[in-house]
Each structure stands twice: as structure tokens, then as C-alpha cells.
PDB file of C-alpha atoms in Angstrom:
ATOM      1  CA  MET A   6      14.884  -4.057 -10.959  1.00  0.00           C
ATOM      2  CA  ARG A   7      12.029  -1.493 -12.354  1.00  0.00           C
ATOM      3  CA  ILE A   8      10.041   0.603 -10.653  1.00  0.00           C
ATOM      4  CA  ILE A   9       7.402   3.399 -11.546  1.00  0.00           C
ATOM      5  CA  VAL A  10       7.351   6.604  -9.289  1.00  0.00           C
ATOM      6  CA  GLY A  11       3.714   8.373  -9.527  1.00  0.00           C
ATOM      7  CA  VAL A  12       3.701  12.322  -8.030  1.00  0.00           C
ATOM      8  CA  THR A  13       0.075  14.012  -7.591  1.00  0.00           C
ATOM      9  CA  GLY A  14      -0.914  17.531  -6.550  1.00  0.00           C
ATOM     10  CA  ALA A  15      -1.432  16.178  -2.457  1.00  0.00           C
ATOM     11  CA  THR A  16       1.145  18.538  -0.514  1.00  0.00           C
ATOM     12  CA  GLY A  17       4.566  16.903  -0.016  1.00  0.00           C
ATOM     13  CA  VAL A  18       5.621  16.152  -3.060  1.00  0.00           C
ATOM     14  CA  GLU A  19       9.507  16.957  -2.209  1.00  0.00           C
ATOM     15  CA  MET A  20       9.210  13.377  -0.382  1.00  0.00           C
ATOM     16  CA  SER A  21       9.187  12.316  -4.050  1.00  0.00           C
ATOM     17  CA  TYR A  22      12.748  13.316  -5.076  1.00  0.00           C
ATOM     18  CA  TYR A  23      14.184  11.698  -2.055  1.00  0.00           C
ATOM     19  CA  LEU A  24      12.268   8.782  -2.822  1.00  0.00           C
ATOM     20  CA  VAL A  25      14.086   8.920  -6.444  1.00  0.00           C
ATOM     21  CA  LYS A  26      16.771   9.980  -5.494  1.00  0.00           C
ATOM     22  CA  ALA A  27      17.267   6.462  -3.043  1.00  0.00           C
ATOM     23  CA  LEU A  28      15.849   4.220  -5.623  1.00  0.00           C
ATOM     24  CA  LYS A  29      18.859   5.845  -8.255  1.00  0.00           C
ATOM     25  CA  ASN A  30      21.440   4.875  -5.767  1.00  0.00           C
ATOM     26  CA  ILE A  31      20.339   1.181  -6.355  1.00  0.00           C
ATOM     27  CA  SER A  32      22.824  -0.497  -8.992  1.00  0.00           C
ATOM     28  CA  ASP A  33      20.840  -1.474 -11.877  1.00  0.00           C
ATOM     29  CA  CYS A  34      17.508   0.439 -10.812  1.00  0.00           C
ATOM     30  CA  GLU A  35      14.846   1.703 -13.554  1.00  0.00           C
ATOM     31  CA  VAL A  36      12.998   4.721 -12.566  1.00  0.00           C
ATOM     32  CA  ASP A  37       9.934   5.726 -14.713  1.00  0.00           C
ATOM     33  CA  LEU A  38       8.544   8.810 -13.523  1.00  0.00           C
ATOM     34  CA  ILE A  39       5.137  10.123 -14.019  1.00  0.00           C
ATOM     35  CA  LEU A  40       3.735  13.919 -12.210  1.00  0.00           C
ATOM     36  CA  SER A  41       0.489  14.583 -12.857  1.00  0.00           C
ATOM     37  CA  GLU A  42      -0.334  18.518 -13.922  1.00  0.00           C
ATOM     38  CA  SER A  43      -1.099  18.930 -10.158  1.00  0.00           C
ATOM     39  CA  ALA A  44       2.038  17.620  -9.004  1.00  0.00           C
ATOM     40  CA  LYS A  45       4.112  20.206 -10.861  1.00  0.00           C
ATOM     41  CA  VAL A  46       1.718  23.150  -9.364  1.00  0.00           C
ATOM     42  CA  THR A  47       2.334  22.307  -5.905  1.00  0.00           C
ATOM     43  CA  TRP A  48       6.010  21.674  -6.592  1.00  0.00           C
ATOM     44  CA  GLU A  49       6.205  24.983  -7.641  1.00  0.00           C
ATOM     45  CA  MET A  50       4.567  26.167  -4.180  1.00  0.00           C
ATOM     46  CA  GLU A  51       5.939  23.841  -2.175  1.00  0.00           C
ATOM     47  CA  SER A  52       9.327  22.695  -3.027  1.00  0.00           C
ATOM     48  CA  GLN A  53      13.351  24.512  -2.791  1.00  0.00           C
ATOM     49  CA  ILE A  54      14.230  21.837  -5.376  1.00  0.00           C
ATOM     50  CA  PRO A  55      14.279  22.900  -8.445  1.00  0.00           C
ATOM     51  CA  MET A  56      11.857  20.688 -10.590  1.00  0.00           C
ATOM     52  CA  GLU A  57      14.406  19.404 -13.024  1.00  0.00           C
ATOM     53  CA  GLU A  58      16.100  17.721 -10.417  1.00  0.00           C
ATOM     54  CA  LEU A  59      13.752  15.267  -9.748  1.00  0.00           C
ATOM     55  CA  LEU A  60      13.579  15.200 -13.873  1.00  0.00           C
ATOM     56  CA  LYS A  61      17.273  14.563 -14.181  1.00  0.00           C
ATOM     57  CA  LEU A  62      17.147  11.400 -11.905  1.00  0.00           C
ATOM     58  CA  ALA A  63      14.741   9.538 -13.366  1.00  0.00           C
ATOM     59  CA  ASP A  64      15.315   7.255 -16.306  1.00  0.00           C
ATOM     60  CA  HIS A  65      11.896   7.599 -18.085  1.00  0.00           C
ATOM     61  CA  VAL A  66       9.850  10.632 -17.610  1.00  0.00           C
ATOM     62  CA  HIS A  67       5.663   9.907 -19.048  1.00  0.00           C
ATOM     63  CA  ASP A  68       3.681  12.721 -19.682  1.00  0.00           C
ATOM     64  CA  ALA A  69       0.270  11.984 -17.349  1.00  0.00           C
ATOM     65  CA  TYR A  70      -2.138  11.835 -20.333  1.00  0.00           C
ATOM     66  CA  ASN A  71       0.105   9.540 -22.344  1.00  0.00           C
ATOM     67  CA  LEU A  72      -2.293   6.300 -22.539  1.00  0.00           C
ATOM     68  CA  ALA A  73      -0.222   4.826 -24.260  1.00  0.00           C
ATOM     69  CA  ALA A  74       3.055   5.063 -22.799  1.00  0.00           C
ATOM     70  CA  SER A  75       5.307   1.727 -21.935  1.00  0.00           C
ATOM     71  CA  VAL A  76       3.848   1.220 -18.532  1.00  0.00           C
ATOM     72  CA  SER A  77       0.641   1.597 -19.328  1.00  0.00           C
ATOM     73  CA  SER A  78       0.985  -2.307 -20.480  1.00  0.00           C
ATOM     74  CA  GLY A  79       1.087  -4.909 -18.657  1.00  0.00           C
ATOM     75  CA  SER A  80       3.407  -6.552 -21.603  1.00  0.00           C
ATOM     76  CA  VAL A  81       6.007  -4.346 -19.660  1.00  0.00           C
ATOM     77  CA  MET A  82       8.034  -5.555 -17.195  1.00  0.00           C
ATOM     78  CA  THR A  83       8.235  -3.357 -14.080  1.00  0.00           C
ATOM     79  CA  ASP A  84       8.545  -4.318 -10.245  1.00  0.00           C
ATOM     80  CA  GLY A  85       5.438  -2.323  -9.614  1.00  0.00           C
ATOM     81  CA  MET A  86       4.865   1.247  -8.331  1.00  0.00           C
ATOM     82  CA  ILE A  87       4.884   3.761  -5.510  1.00  0.00           C
ATOM     83  CA  ILE A  88       3.116   6.627  -5.400  1.00  0.00           C
ATOM     84  CA  MET A  89       4.188   9.314  -3.554  1.00  0.00           C
ATOM     85  CA  PRO A  90       2.210  11.306  -2.032  1.00  0.00           C
ATOM     86  CA  CYS A  91      -0.844  10.201  -3.199  1.00  0.00           C
ATOM     87  CA  SER A  92      -3.864  12.211  -3.348  1.00  0.00           C
ATOM     88  CA  MET A  93      -7.246  11.649  -2.621  1.00  0.00           C
ATOM     89  CA  LYS A  94      -8.016  12.097  -5.982  1.00  0.00           C
ATOM     90  CA  THR A  95      -5.419   9.520  -7.201  1.00  0.00           C
ATOM     91  CA  LEU A  96      -6.610   7.338  -4.683  1.00  0.00           C
ATOM     92  CA  ALA A  97     -10.253   7.409  -5.117  1.00  0.00           C
ATOM     93  CA  GLY A  98      -9.136   6.517  -9.014  1.00  0.00           C
ATOM     94  CA  ILE A  99      -7.158   3.552  -7.743  1.00  0.00           C
ATOM     95  CA  ALA A 100     -10.023   2.466  -5.664  1.00  0.00           C
ATOM     96  CA  THR A 101     -12.657   1.931  -8.513  1.00  0.00           C
ATOM     97  CA  GLY A 102     -10.626   1.714 -11.626  1.00  0.00           C
ATOM     98  CA  TYR A 103     -11.328   4.805 -12.661  1.00  0.00           C
ATOM     99  CA  ALA A 104      -8.036   5.175 -15.232  1.00  0.00           C
ATOM    100  CA  GLU A 105      -8.373   8.794 -16.373  1.00  0.00           C
ATOM    101  CA  ASN A 106      -4.618   9.638 -16.548  1.00  0.00           C
ATOM    102  CA  LEU A 107      -1.204   7.211 -16.770  1.00  0.00           C
ATOM    103  CA  ILE A 108      -0.481   7.122 -13.074  1.00  0.00           C
ATOM    104  CA  VAL A 109      -3.634   5.573 -12.301  1.00  0.00           C
ATOM    105  CA  ARG A 110      -3.394   3.207 -15.393  1.00  0.00           C
ATOM    106  CA  ALA A 111       0.340   2.283 -14.276  1.00  0.00           C
ATOM    107  CA  ALA A 112      -1.108   1.462 -10.770  1.00  0.00           C
ATOM    108  CA  ASP A 113      -4.212  -0.369 -12.562  1.00  0.00           C
ATOM    109  CA  VAL A 114      -1.401  -2.913 -14.811  1.00  0.00           C
ATOM    110  CA  CYS A 115       0.572  -3.316 -11.881  1.00  0.00           C
ATOM    111  CA  MET A 116      -2.352  -4.204  -9.524  1.00  0.00           C
ATOM    112  CA  LYS A 117      -3.803  -6.925 -12.175  1.00  0.00           C
ATOM    113  CA  GLU A 118      -0.708  -8.049 -12.791  1.00  0.00           C
ATOM    114  CA  GLY A 119      -0.229  -8.918  -9.090  1.00  0.00           C
ATOM    115  CA  ARG A 120       3.075  -6.180  -8.925  1.00  0.00           C
ATOM    116  CA  LYS A 121       3.401  -4.203  -5.578  1.00  0.00           C
ATOM    117  CA  VAL A 122       2.027  -0.915  -5.752  1.00  0.00           C
ATOM    118  CA  VAL A 123       2.732   1.543  -2.734  1.00  0.00           C
ATOM    119  CA  LEU A 124       0.390   4.550  -1.681  1.00  0.00           C
ATOM    120  CA  VAL A 125       1.576   7.112   0.406  1.00  0.00           C
ATOM    121  CA  PRO A 126      -1.324   9.457   1.050  1.00  0.00           C
ATOM    122  CA  ARG A 127      -1.625  12.808   2.126  1.00  0.00           C
ATOM    123  CA  GLU A 128      -4.313  13.812   3.909  1.00  0.00           C
ATOM    124  CA  MET A 129      -5.373  15.043   7.273  1.00  0.00           C
ATOM    125  CA  PRO A 130      -7.926  14.355   8.759  1.00  0.00           C
ATOM    126  CA  LEU A 131      -9.076  11.810   6.995  1.00  0.00           C
ATOM    127  CA  GLY A 132     -13.186  11.747   5.946  1.00  0.00           C
ATOM    128  CA  LYS A 133     -15.146   8.235   5.760  1.00  0.00           C
ATOM    129  CA  VAL A 134     -14.893   8.563   1.888  1.00  0.00           C
ATOM    130  CA  HIS A 135     -10.813   8.540   2.330  1.00  0.00           C
ATOM    131  CA  ILE A 136     -10.848   5.711   4.686  1.00  0.00           C
ATOM    132  CA  ARG A 137     -13.551   3.607   2.750  1.00  0.00           C
ATOM    133  CA  ASN A 138     -11.198   4.552  -0.489  1.00  0.00           C
ATOM    134  CA  LEU A 139      -7.859   3.096   1.587  1.00  0.00           C
ATOM    135  CA  LYS A 140      -9.704   0.194   2.863  1.00  0.00           C
ATOM    136  CA  GLU A 141     -10.803  -0.836  -0.819  1.00  0.00           C
ATOM    137  CA  ALA A 142      -7.047  -0.813  -2.517  1.00  0.00           C
ATOM    138  CA  ALA A 143      -5.913  -2.366   0.777  1.00  0.00           C
ATOM    139  CA  ASP A 144      -8.541  -4.830  -0.112  1.00  0.00           C
ATOM    140  CA  LEU A 145      -6.933  -4.566  -3.623  1.00  0.00           C
ATOM    141  CA  GLY A 146      -3.725  -5.388  -2.793  1.00  0.00           C
ATOM    142  CA  CYS A 147      -1.976  -2.007  -2.537  1.00  0.00           C
ATOM    143  CA  VAL A 148      -0.337  -1.177   0.396  1.00  0.00           C
ATOM    144  CA  ILE A 149      -0.601   1.706   2.104  1.00  0.00           C
ATOM    145  CA  VAL A 150       1.999   3.656   3.908  1.00  0.00           C
ATOM    146  CA  PRO A 151       1.111   6.567   5.321  1.00  0.00           C
ATOM    147  CA  PRO A 152       3.774   9.593   5.895  1.00  0.00           C
ATOM    148  CA  VAL A 153       3.530   9.488   9.522  1.00  0.00           C
ATOM    149  CA  LEU A 154       6.114  11.126  11.805  1.00  0.00           C
ATOM    150  CA  THR A 155       8.282   8.747  13.664  1.00  0.00           C
ATOM    151  CA  PHE A 156      10.270   9.983  16.877  1.00  0.00           C
ATOM    152  CA  TYR A 157      12.192   6.655  18.369  1.00  0.00           C
ATOM    153  CA  ASN A 158      14.911   7.493  15.592  1.00  0.00           C
ATOM    154  CA  HIS A 159      15.743  11.211  16.695  1.00  0.00           C
ATOM    155  CA  PRO A 160      15.055  13.034  13.829  1.00  0.00           C
ATOM    156  CA  GLN A 161      16.439  16.619  13.645  1.00  0.00           C
ATOM    157  CA  THR A 162      15.626  17.633  10.799  1.00  0.00           C
ATOM    158  CA  ILE A 163      12.570  17.397   8.069  1.00  0.00           C
ATOM    159  CA  GLU A 164      14.895  15.528   6.056  1.00  0.00           C
ATOM    160  CA  ASP A 165      15.512  13.439   8.445  1.00  0.00           C
ATOM    161  CA  MET A 166      11.855  12.162   8.528  1.00  0.00           C
ATOM    162  CA  ILE A 167      11.434  12.178   5.041  1.00  0.00           C
ATOM    163  CA  HIS A 168      13.768   9.441   5.116  1.00  0.00           C
ATOM    164  CA  HIS A 169      12.199   7.585   7.664  1.00  0.00           C
ATOM    165  CA  ILE A 170       8.771   7.437   5.385  1.00  0.00           C
ATOM    166  CA  VAL A 171      10.679   6.417   1.858  1.00  0.00           C
ATOM    167  CA  GLY A 172      13.181   4.141   3.996  1.00  0.00           C
ATOM    168  CA  LYS A 173       9.293   2.496   5.274  1.00  0.00           C
ATOM    169  CA  VAL A 174       8.712   3.027   1.606  1.00  0.00           C
ATOM    170  CA  LEU A 175      11.358   1.020   0.094  1.00  0.00           C
ATOM    171  CA  MET A 176      11.073  -1.780   2.562  1.00  0.00           C
ATOM    172  CA  GLN A 177       8.079  -2.843   0.546  1.00  0.00           C
ATOM    173  CA  PHE A 178      10.312  -3.920  -1.852  1.00  0.00           C
ATOM    174  CA  GLY A 179      13.193  -5.771   0.186  1.00  0.00           C
ATOM    175  CA  ILE A 180      15.391  -2.397  -0.430  1.00  0.00           C
ATOM    176  CA  VAL A 181      17.328  -1.390   2.323  1.00  0.00           C
ATOM    177  CA  HIS A 182      17.518   2.880   2.332  1.00  0.00           C
ATOM    178  CA  ASP A 183      21.211   3.790   3.715  1.00  0.00           C
ATOM    179  CA  LYS A 184      20.029   6.784   5.419  1.00  0.00           C
ATOM    180  CA  PHE A 185      16.868   5.172   7.411  1.00  0.00           C
ATOM    181  CA  ILE A 186      17.593   4.262  10.928  1.00  0.00           C
ATOM    182  CA  SER A 187      15.374   1.177  12.354  1.00  0.00           C
ATOM    183  CA  TRP A 188      13.891   0.634  15.612  1.00  0.00           C
ATOM    184  CA  THR A 189      16.664  -1.308  17.862  1.00  0.00           C
ATOM    185  CA  GLY A 190      14.326  -2.103  20.579  1.00  0.00           C
ATOM    186  CA  VAL A 191      14.866  -1.940  24.322  1.00  0.00           C
ATOM    187  CA  GLU A 192      16.979  -4.957  26.231  1.00  0.00           C
ATOM    188  CA  GLU A 193      14.679  -4.203  29.959  1.00  0.00           C
ATOM    189  CA  CYS A 194      11.337  -2.695  30.534  1.00  0.00           C
TER     190      CYS A 194
END
């Protein structure tokens, strides 16, 4: 399996660390990582984890402006892409096909090749333009997985909540995240 992970400058960049770590716990899973320049700035502002820890987990780290990178071509086989977090700027680029950087180009390639693209949008509240772009991206085949808090799993920490979101994202690729707690149902109401 080969997954492209894009990290944009929206808040919540640290979620990408947990995502890549979970992917690397899968045998034979190769990760291509692309960080936007804004993601690097946000990482320094938000995360206590050194960015080098994220970079070390990836098999390939691509410059966000290298439009000649391997993942910019449909001839390179991947299983799809996850953009976590996905900024509204990146969402707009995906929705309109404006591939100004490698993150949007790689998503565009995955979409044109019929590969899964999962977007984890970070914005609140959503404006009408954001909602329009989310609908457009969904109509184009992207799966939208907002990082929504869940309480039925009784999270005790922010990390527990992140693992739940990572688990929901990985489900889109048929991957079971070992730290994900699913709903077990209620026998009687």
C-alpha cells in the first residue's frame, strides 16, 4: 500500500503525526509526505512534537512546490491521498482544479486516476464558500471527514480524540486503527 499524506497550514497539524504513525504501523505501507509552507509555520506554533519526528516517519518527503515529484504523475501507482488537516485554500484548489502546489496536484492526480482522496477540513464556522467547495469536492469524488469530536468512546485526552479521527480516516482505506474505539451499539432502549 502507498498513501500520500498532505499537511496544510490549517490548525490541527499535529493530527498528521498520529496519522502517519498509524500508517507506518501497517506492514508494507509506504507514505509520501507533503507539507505546505504554511503547515510548517503552523506546526511550529501548535505542536510540542518536533517536526523532524513527523518527517522521519515518512518514506518520502516531497517539497510542496516540486511539481515534478513522483506523486505528481498518474503513472506512479498509489492507493490514494489523505489531506489532514485540509485548509480552505487547499480545498478551494481541489474543488476548482487549481494545482498551484504539489498537495493539490497530487490530489488532482488521484481524482483523475479514480483513487481515493480523503479531506479532513479544518474551519469553523463554515462559510457559504467553504460549504460550496466541500460539496464540489464531494461531487468530484473526495471523501470529507471533518475532525468532529466523538464522546460515545469516552475519550480522556485530546490524543484519544485524535485517534478516533485517524481511525475514521483510515476506515476509508479499509484499514483498522488499533487505537480506534468503535460504537458497540445498545441492546435495548
